[in-house]
Structure formats: C-alpha cells, structure tokens
mmCIF file with all atom_site columns, C-alpha atoms in Angstrom:
data_model
loop_
_atom_site.group_PDB
_atom_site.id
_atom_site.type_symbol
_atom_site.label_atom_id
_atom_site.label_alt_id
_atom_site.label_comp_id
_atom_site.label_asym_id
_atom_site.label_entity_id
_atom_site.label_seq_id
_atom_site.pdbx_PDB_ins_code
_atom_site.Cartn_x
_atom_site.Cartn_y
_atom_site.Cartn_z
_atom_site.occupancy
_atom_site.B_iso_or_equiv
_atom_site.pdbx_formal_charge
_atom_site.auth_seq_id
_atom_site.auth_comp_id
_atom_site.auth_asym_id
_atom_site.auth_atom_id
_atom_site.pdbx_PDB_model_num
ATOM 1   C CA . MET A 1 1   ? -9.461  9.112   11.311  1.00 0.00 ? 1   MET A CA 1
ATOM 2   C CA . VAL A 1 2   ? -7.021  6.292   10.759  1.00 0.00 ? 2   VAL A CA 1
ATOM 3   C CA . ASN A 1 3   ? -3.278  6.498   10.032  1.00 0.00 ? 3   ASN A CA 1
ATOM 4   C CA . THR A 1 4   ? -1.773  3.682   7.965   1.00 0.00 ? 4   THR A CA 1
ATOM 5   C CA . THR A 1 5   ? 1.287   2.906   5.888   1.00 0.00 ? 5   THR A CA 1
ATOM 6   C CA . LEU A 1 6   ? 1.519   1.180   2.540   1.00 0.00 ? 6   LEU A CA 1
ATOM 7   C CA . CYS A 1 7   ? 4.787   0.091   0.961   1.00 0.00 ? 7   CYS A CA 1
ATOM 8   C CA . TYR A 1 8   ? 5.521   -1.129  -2.523  1.00 0.00 ? 8   TYR A CA 1
ATOM 9   C CA . ILE A 1 9   ? 8.606   -3.322  -2.478  1.00 0.00 ? 9   ILE A CA 1
ATOM 10  C CA . GLU A 1 10  ? 10.359  -3.562  -5.846  1.00 0.00 ? 10  GLU A CA 1
ATOM 11  C CA . LYS A 1 11  ? 12.712  -6.244  -7.193  1.00 0.00 ? 11  LYS A CA 1
ATOM 12  C CA . ASP A 1 12  ? 13.759  -6.997  -10.774 1.00 0.00 ? 12  ASP A CA 1
ATOM 13  C CA . GLY A 1 13  ? 10.994  -4.889  -12.350 1.00 0.00 ? 13  GLY A CA 1
ATOM 14  C CA . CYS A 1 14  ? 8.288   -6.382  -10.126 1.00 0.00 ? 14  CYS A CA 1
ATOM 15  C CA . TYR A 1 15  ? 6.338   -5.107  -7.124  1.00 0.00 ? 15  TYR A CA 1
ATOM 16  C CA . LEU A 1 16  ? 5.531   -7.398  -4.223  1.00 0.00 ? 16  LEU A CA 1
ATOM 17  C CA . MET A 1 17  ? 1.725   -7.344  -4.217  1.00 0.00 ? 17  MET A CA 1
ATOM 18  C CA . LEU A 1 18  ? -0.658  -8.652  -1.598  1.00 0.00 ? 18  LEU A CA 1
ATOM 19  C CA . HIS A 1 19  ? -3.947  -10.179 -2.758  1.00 0.00 ? 19  HIS A CA 1
ATOM 20  C CA . ARG A 1 20  ? -6.205  -9.510  0.248   1.00 0.00 ? 20  ARG A CA 1
ATOM 21  C CA . VAL A 1 21  ? -8.271  -12.692 0.488   1.00 0.00 ? 21  VAL A CA 1
ATOM 22  C CA . LYS A 1 22  ? -7.939  -13.970 4.068   1.00 0.00 ? 22  LYS A CA 1
ATOM 23  C CA . LYS A 1 23  ? -9.918  -11.510 6.237   1.00 0.00 ? 23  LYS A CA 1
ATOM 24  C CA . GLU A 1 24  ? -13.714 -11.551 5.992   1.00 0.00 ? 24  GLU A CA 1
ATOM 25  C CA . HIS A 1 25  ? -14.522 -7.959  7.000   1.00 0.00 ? 25  HIS A CA 1
ATOM 26  C CA . ASP A 1 26  ? -11.737 -6.262  5.059   1.00 0.00 ? 26  ASP A CA 1
ATOM 27  C CA . GLU A 1 27  ? -12.428 -3.075  3.081   1.00 0.00 ? 27  GLU A CA 1
ATOM 28  C CA . ASN A 1 28  ? -9.660  -4.287  0.735   1.00 0.00 ? 28  ASN A CA 1
ATOM 29  C CA . HIS A 1 29  ? -11.100 -7.786  0.311   1.00 0.00 ? 29  HIS A CA 1
ATOM 30  C CA . ASP A 1 30  ? -10.099 -9.346  -3.037  1.00 0.00 ? 30  ASP A CA 1
ATOM 31  C CA . LYS A 1 31  ? -8.030  -6.259  -3.977  1.00 0.00 ? 31  LYS A CA 1
ATOM 32  C CA . TRP A 1 32  ? -4.318  -6.277  -4.787  1.00 0.00 ? 32  TRP A CA 1
ATOM 33  C CA . ILE A 1 33  ? -2.320  -3.732  -2.768  1.00 0.00 ? 33  ILE A CA 1
ATOM 34  C CA . GLY A 1 34  ? 1.156   -3.218  -1.315  1.00 0.00 ? 34  GLY A CA 1
ATOM 35  C CA . VAL A 1 35  ? 2.009   -4.239  2.243   1.00 0.00 ? 35  VAL A CA 1
ATOM 36  C CA . GLY A 1 36  ? 1.271   -2.168  5.315   1.00 0.00 ? 36  GLY A CA 1
ATOM 37  C CA . GLY A 1 37  ? -1.236  -1.475  8.020   1.00 0.00 ? 37  GLY A CA 1
ATOM 38  C CA . LYS A 1 38  ? -2.330  0.677   10.924  1.00 0.00 ? 38  LYS A CA 1
ATOM 39  C CA . PHE A 1 39  ? -0.030  2.648   13.171  1.00 0.00 ? 39  PHE A CA 1
ATOM 40  C CA . GLU A 1 40  ? 0.562   1.397   16.688  1.00 0.00 ? 40  GLU A CA 1
ATOM 41  C CA . ASP A 1 41  ? 0.902   3.821   19.612  1.00 0.00 ? 41  ASP A CA 1
ATOM 42  C CA . LYS A 1 42  ? 4.067   5.950   19.499  1.00 0.00 ? 42  LYS A CA 1
ATOM 43  C CA . GLU A 1 43  ? 5.070   4.805   15.978  1.00 0.00 ? 43  GLU A CA 1
ATOM 44  C CA . SER A 1 44  ? 6.343   7.138   13.291  1.00 0.00 ? 44  SER A CA 1
ATOM 45  C CA . PRO A 1 45  ? 5.365   6.465   9.663   1.00 0.00 ? 45  PRO A CA 1
ATOM 46  C CA . GLU A 1 46  ? 8.793   4.883   9.136   1.00 0.00 ? 46  GLU A CA 1
ATOM 47  C CA . ASP A 1 47  ? 8.425   2.666   12.243  1.00 0.00 ? 47  ASP A CA 1
ATOM 48  C CA . CYS A 1 48  ? 5.017   1.452   11.079  1.00 0.00 ? 48  CYS A CA 1
ATOM 49  C CA . CYS A 1 49  ? 6.235   0.780   7.533   1.00 0.00 ? 49  CYS A CA 1
ATOM 50  C CA . LEU A 1 50  ? 9.197   -1.288  8.717   1.00 0.00 ? 50  LEU A CA 1
ATOM 51  C CA . ARG A 1 51  ? 7.155   -3.269  11.256  1.00 0.00 ? 51  ARG A CA 1
ATOM 52  C CA . GLU A 1 52  ? 4.225   -3.990  8.951   1.00 0.00 ? 52  GLU A CA 1
ATOM 53  C CA . ALA A 1 53  ? 6.478   -4.981  6.041   1.00 0.00 ? 53  ALA A CA 1
ATOM 54  C CA . PHE A 1 54  ? 8.355   -7.439  8.269   1.00 0.00 ? 54  PHE A CA 1
ATOM 55  C CA . GLU A 1 55  ? 5.179   -8.880  9.834   1.00 0.00 ? 55  GLU A CA 1
ATOM 56  C CA . GLU A 1 56  ? 3.474   -9.419  6.471   1.00 0.00 ? 56  GLU A CA 1
ATOM 57  C CA . THR A 1 57  ? 6.460   -10.475 4.354   1.00 0.00 ? 57  THR A CA 1
ATOM 58  C CA . GLY A 1 58  ? 9.370   -11.539 6.581   1.00 0.00 ? 58  GLY A CA 1
ATOM 59  C CA . LEU A 1 59  ? 11.535  -8.955  4.771   1.00 0.00 ? 59  LEU A CA 1
ATOM 60  C CA . ARG A 1 60  ? 13.514  -6.255  6.583   1.00 0.00 ? 60  ARG A CA 1
ATOM 61  C CA . LEU A 1 61  ? 13.413  -3.101  4.476   1.00 0.00 ? 61  LEU A CA 1
ATOM 62  C CA . VAL A 1 62  ? 16.568  -1.004  4.112   1.00 0.00 ? 62  VAL A CA 1
ATOM 63  C CA . ARG A 1 63  ? 15.830  2.738   4.033   1.00 0.00 ? 63  ARG A CA 1
ATOM 64  C CA . PRO A 1 64  ? 12.440  2.767   2.287   1.00 0.00 ? 64  PRO A CA 1
ATOM 65  C CA . ARG A 1 65  ? 11.658  6.058   0.533   1.00 0.00 ? 65  ARG A CA 1
ATOM 66  C CA . TYR A 1 66  ? 8.781   8.073   2.022   1.00 0.00 ? 66  TYR A CA 1
ATOM 67  C CA . CYS A 1 67  ? 6.868   9.082   -1.120  1.00 0.00 ? 67  CYS A CA 1
ATOM 68  C CA . GLY A 1 68  ? 3.741   10.891  -0.004  1.00 0.00 ? 68  GLY A CA 1
ATOM 69  C CA . ILE A 1 69  ? 0.476   10.988  1.866   1.00 0.00 ? 69  ILE A CA 1
ATOM 70  C CA . VAL A 1 70  ? -2.754  9.716   0.355   1.00 0.00 ? 70  VAL A CA 1
ATOM 71  C CA . THR A 1 71  ? -5.982  10.864  2.013   1.00 0.00 ? 71  THR A CA 1
ATOM 72  C CA . PHE A 1 72  ? -8.854  8.449   1.464   1.00 0.00 ? 72  PHE A CA 1
ATOM 73  C CA . VAL A 1 73  ? -12.337 9.886   1.947   1.00 0.00 ? 73  VAL A CA 1
ATOM 74  C CA . SER A 1 74  ? -15.200 7.401   1.770   1.00 0.00 ? 74  SER A CA 1
ATOM 75  C CA . ASP A 1 75  ? -18.934 7.277   2.299   1.00 0.00 ? 75  ASP A CA 1
ATOM 76  C CA . ARG A 1 76  ? -18.410 3.856   3.965   1.00 0.00 ? 76  ARG A CA 1
ATOM 77  C CA . TRP A 1 77  ? -15.315 4.115   6.155   1.00 0.00 ? 77  TRP A CA 1
ATOM 78  C CA . PRO A 1 78  ? -13.552 6.706   8.321   1.00 0.00 ? 78  PRO A CA 1
ATOM 79  C CA . THR A 1 79  ? -11.074 9.030   6.645   1.00 0.00 ? 79  THR A CA 1
ATOM 80  C CA . GLU A 1 80  ? -7.682  7.371   6.251   1.00 0.00 ? 80  GLU A CA 1
ATOM 81  C CA . TYR A 1 81  ? -4.279  9.037   6.000   1.00 0.00 ? 81  TYR A CA 1
ATOM 82  C CA . MET A 1 82  ? -2.050  6.538   4.235   1.00 0.00 ? 82  MET A CA 1
ATOM 83  C CA . HIS A 1 83  ? 1.691   7.190   4.327   1.00 0.00 ? 83  HIS A CA 1
ATOM 84  C CA . LEU A 1 84  ? 3.123   5.761   1.102   1.00 0.00 ? 84  LEU A CA 1
ATOM 85  C CA . PHE A 1 85  ? 6.570   4.171   0.837   1.00 0.00 ? 85  PHE A CA 1
ATOM 86  C CA . HIS A 1 86  ? 8.682   2.515   -1.844  1.00 0.00 ? 86  HIS A CA 1
ATOM 87  C CA . ALA A 1 87  ? 11.534  0.096   -1.107  1.00 0.00 ? 87  ALA A CA 1
ATOM 88  C CA . GLU A 1 88  ? 14.148  -1.381  -3.396  1.00 0.00 ? 88  GLU A CA 1
ATOM 89  C CA . ARG A 1 89  ? 16.494  -2.827  -0.781  1.00 0.00 ? 89  ARG A CA 1
ATOM 90  C CA . PHE A 1 90  ? 15.715  -5.475  1.802   1.00 0.00 ? 90  PHE A CA 1
ATOM 91  C CA . THR A 1 91  ? 17.119  -8.494  3.576   1.00 0.00 ? 91  THR A CA 1
ATOM 92  C CA . GLY A 1 92  ? 15.550  -11.784 4.608   1.00 0.00 ? 92  GLY A CA 1
ATOM 93  C CA . GLU A 1 93  ? 13.412  -14.410 2.959   1.00 0.00 ? 93  GLU A CA 1
ATOM 94  C CA . LEU A 1 94  ? 9.811   -13.973 1.835   1.00 0.00 ? 94  LEU A CA 1
ATOM 95  C CA . LEU A 1 95  ? 7.297   -15.702 4.091   1.00 0.00 ? 95  LEU A CA 1
ATOM 96  C CA . ALA A 1 96  ? 5.568   -18.737 2.618   1.00 0.00 ? 96  ALA A CA 1
ATOM 97  C CA . ASP A 1 97  ? 2.283   -17.693 4.252   1.00 0.00 ? 97  ASP A CA 1
ATOM 98  C CA . CYS A 1 98  ? 0.918   -14.206 5.006   1.00 0.00 ? 98  CYS A CA 1
ATOM 99  C CA . ARG A 1 99  ? -1.988  -13.743 7.422   1.00 0.00 ? 99  ARG A CA 1
ATOM 100 C CA . GLU A 1 100 ? -3.503  -11.032 5.203   1.00 0.00 ? 100 GLU A CA 1
ATOM 101 C CA . GLY A 1 101 ? -3.582  -12.868 1.870   1.00 0.00 ? 101 GLY A CA 1
ATOM 102 C CA . THR A 1 102 ? -1.353  -14.113 -0.935  1.00 0.00 ? 102 THR A CA 1
ATOM 103 C CA . LEU A 1 103 ? 1.982   -12.438 -1.731  1.00 0.00 ? 103 LEU A CA 1
ATOM 104 C CA . GLU A 1 104 ? 3.177   -12.385 -5.332  1.00 0.00 ? 104 GLU A CA 1
ATOM 105 C CA . TRP A 1 105 ? 5.904   -10.605 -7.291  1.00 0.00 ? 105 TRP A CA 1
ATOM 106 C CA . VAL A 1 106 ? 4.027   -8.915  -10.161 1.00 0.00 ? 106 VAL A CA 1
ATOM 107 C CA . PRO A 1 107 ? 5.782   -7.277  -13.127 1.00 0.00 ? 107 PRO A CA 1
ATOM 108 C CA . VAL A 1 108 ? 5.134   -3.524  -13.139 1.00 0.00 ? 108 VAL A CA 1
ATOM 109 C CA . ALA A 1 109 ? 3.772   -3.825  -16.697 1.00 0.00 ? 109 ALA A CA 1
ATOM 110 C CA . ARG A 1 110 ? 1.022   -6.181  -15.408 1.00 0.00 ? 110 ARG A CA 1
ATOM 111 C CA . LEU A 1 111 ? -0.190  -4.054  -12.463 1.00 0.00 ? 111 LEU A CA 1
ATOM 112 C CA . GLY A 1 112 ? -3.044  -2.655  -14.563 1.00 0.00 ? 112 GLY A CA 1
ATOM 113 C CA . GLU A 1 113 ? -4.483  -6.182  -14.955 1.00 0.00 ? 113 GLU A CA 1
ATOM 114 C CA . LEU A 1 114 ? -4.986  -6.658  -11.205 1.00 0.00 ? 114 LEU A CA 1
ATOM 115 C CA . ASN A 1 115 ? -8.201  -6.057  -9.279  1.00 0.00 ? 115 ASN A CA 1
ATOM 116 C CA . ALA A 1 116 ? -7.149  -2.877  -7.477  1.00 0.00 ? 116 ALA A CA 1
ATOM 117 C CA . TRP A 1 117 ? -8.721  0.338   -6.281  1.00 0.00 ? 117 TRP A CA 1
ATOM 118 C CA . GLU A 1 118 ? -9.000  2.850   -9.113  1.00 0.00 ? 118 GLU A CA 1
ATOM 119 C CA . GLY A 1 119 ? -7.130  5.509   -7.127  1.00 0.00 ? 119 GLY A CA 1
ATOM 120 C CA . ASP A 1 120 ? -4.223  3.143   -6.475  1.00 0.00 ? 120 ASP A CA 1
ATOM 121 C CA . ARG A 1 121 ? -3.383  3.350   -10.172 1.00 0.00 ? 121 ARG A CA 1
ATOM 122 C CA . ILE A 1 122 ? -2.800  7.103   -9.737  1.00 0.00 ? 122 ILE A CA 1
ATOM 123 C CA . PHE A 1 123 ? -0.261  6.805   -6.925  1.00 0.00 ? 123 PHE A CA 1
ATOM 124 C CA . LEU A 1 124 ? 1.396   3.744   -8.485  1.00 0.00 ? 124 LEU A CA 1
ATOM 125 C CA . GLU A 1 125 ? 2.087   5.846   -11.564 1.00 0.00 ? 125 GLU A CA 1
ATOM 126 C CA . LEU A 1 126 ? 3.536   8.584   -9.332  1.00 0.00 ? 126 LEU A CA 1
ATOM 127 C CA . LEU A 1 127 ? 5.780   5.972   -7.677  1.00 0.00 ? 127 LEU A CA 1
ATOM 128 C CA . GLN A 1 128 ? 6.993   4.665   -11.026 1.00 0.00 ? 128 GLN A CA 1
ATOM 129 C CA . LYS A 1 129 ? 7.820   8.213   -12.178 1.00 0.00 ? 129 LYS A CA 1
ATOM 130 C CA . ARG A 1 130 ? 9.731   8.820   -8.912  1.00 0.00 ? 130 ARG A CA 1
ATOM 131 C CA . THR A 1 131 ? 7.576   11.909  -8.310  1.00 0.00 ? 131 THR A CA 1
ATOM 132 C CA . PRO A 1 132 ? 8.901   13.973  -5.389  1.00 0.00 ? 132 PRO A CA 1
ATOM 133 C CA . PHE A 1 133 ? 6.912   13.878  -2.131  1.00 0.00 ? 133 PHE A CA 1
ATOM 134 C CA . PHE A 1 134 ? 3.229   14.406  -2.909  1.00 0.00 ? 134 PHE A CA 1
ATOM 135 C CA . SER A 1 135 ? -0.193  14.692  -1.308  1.00 0.00 ? 135 SER A CA 1
ATOM 136 C CA . LEU A 1 136 ? -3.081  12.959  -3.064  1.00 0.00 ? 136 LEU A CA 1
ATOM 137 C CA . LYS A 1 137 ? -6.737  13.033  -1.984  1.00 0.00 ? 137 LYS A CA 1
ATOM 138 C CA . LEU A 1 138 ? -8.981  10.223  -3.243  1.00 0.00 ? 138 LEU A CA 1
ATOM 139 C CA . VAL A 1 139 ? -12.734 10.429  -2.683  1.00 0.00 ? 139 VAL A CA 1
ATOM 140 C CA . TYR A 1 140 ? -14.778 7.242   -3.004  1.00 0.00 ? 140 TYR A CA 1
ATOM 141 C CA . GLU A 1 141 ? -18.505 6.688   -3.267  1.00 0.00 ? 141 GLU A CA 1
ATOM 142 C CA . GLY A 1 142 ? -18.780 2.990   -2.549  1.00 0.00 ? 142 GLY A CA 1
ATOM 143 C CA . ASP A 1 143 ? -16.107 1.330   -4.693  1.00 0.00 ? 143 ASP A CA 1
ATOM 144 C CA . ARG A 1 144 ? -16.193 4.134   -7.295  1.00 0.00 ? 144 ARG A CA 1
ATOM 145 C CA . LEU A 1 145 ? -13.536 6.836   -7.378  1.00 0.00 ? 145 LEU A CA 1
ATOM 146 C CA . ALA A 1 146 ? -15.541 10.070  -7.367  1.00 0.00 ? 146 ALA A CA 1
ATOM 147 C CA . ASP A 1 147 ? -12.661 12.564  -7.221  1.00 0.00 ? 147 ASP A CA 1
ATOM 148 C CA . ALA A 1 148 ? -8.871  12.720  -7.145  1.00 0.00 ? 148 ALA A CA 1
ATOM 149 C CA . VAL A 1 149 ? -6.875  15.824  -6.238  1.00 0.00 ? 149 VAL A CA 1
ATOM 150 C CA . LEU A 1 150 ? -3.080  15.856  -6.452  1.00 0.00 ? 150 LEU A CA 1
ATOM 151 C CA . ASP A 1 151 ? -1.264  18.374  -4.231  1.00 0.00 ? 151 ASP A CA 1
#
C-alpha cells in the first residue's frame, strides 16, 4: 500500500494542473493531475501536502482544506490511499520548471478537455461542489475505470 497526497490549487477560476511528462516510468505519464506525492517517514497528510506542493510548485499553501480520501485499486499497481486537498490561498512565486512535468493554470470549465484519469473527474466534481469530507474508492482495470464507490 502507498499513501500519497494530491492538492488542487485554485486561483481566479483556474486549477494549477501538472501535465506529467518528465518521468519515464510514471503511472501518471501524460496525464493531467494536481500536485502531490508520496508520504515521507513521520509525515501527516497535511505535512506531505505542504511539502510536495512547495517542492513541485514553489508555492507555500496557507491552510489547505483536507477534502477526502481516494482509494485506488488497480490490477497493475499497489493499492494507493490518496489524501485529497484543495487550496485557495498561497504565497510565493510559481516555479518556471517542475521536475515532474509542466505546470499550467487551467480554467475549471476546461478540465474535462484534459487527458486525465476517468476517476479524477469524479473527485474534481466533488471538490467543485465543496462536498464535505468523503471517501471514494476507484477500481481500475488497466487504464479503464471499472468501478467507483462513494462513501
């Protein structure tokens, strides 16, 4: 099992999206996702979210909202427990270069046009609706979403 965080940073009706194109053996290769990564030893979900967001973007998040847990089950990779965050306040300047891929502010209305995991569209909608803390299980067979169970 793997514990990760993922944060969607919002500004002026846009989410900061990461186009994962720089790592060769990346299960998210060529997908558009938020920013985040794997927990380090002794980190809480909040610690990991803040650290990963700063490392990947150069931005220091101010009180990101802990939105839910997404359990990814796959026939290719170990089960992942992704702790989902949303941030509207931050300080700092966006990095010109991210080691994971390309960062871009994308209008919320255009998120559906991006190459993203099918299940991501479910939790992005929950984020946009400001749904209270939730648990979502997404089951993948290859790249295909086979099942989704909310709470």
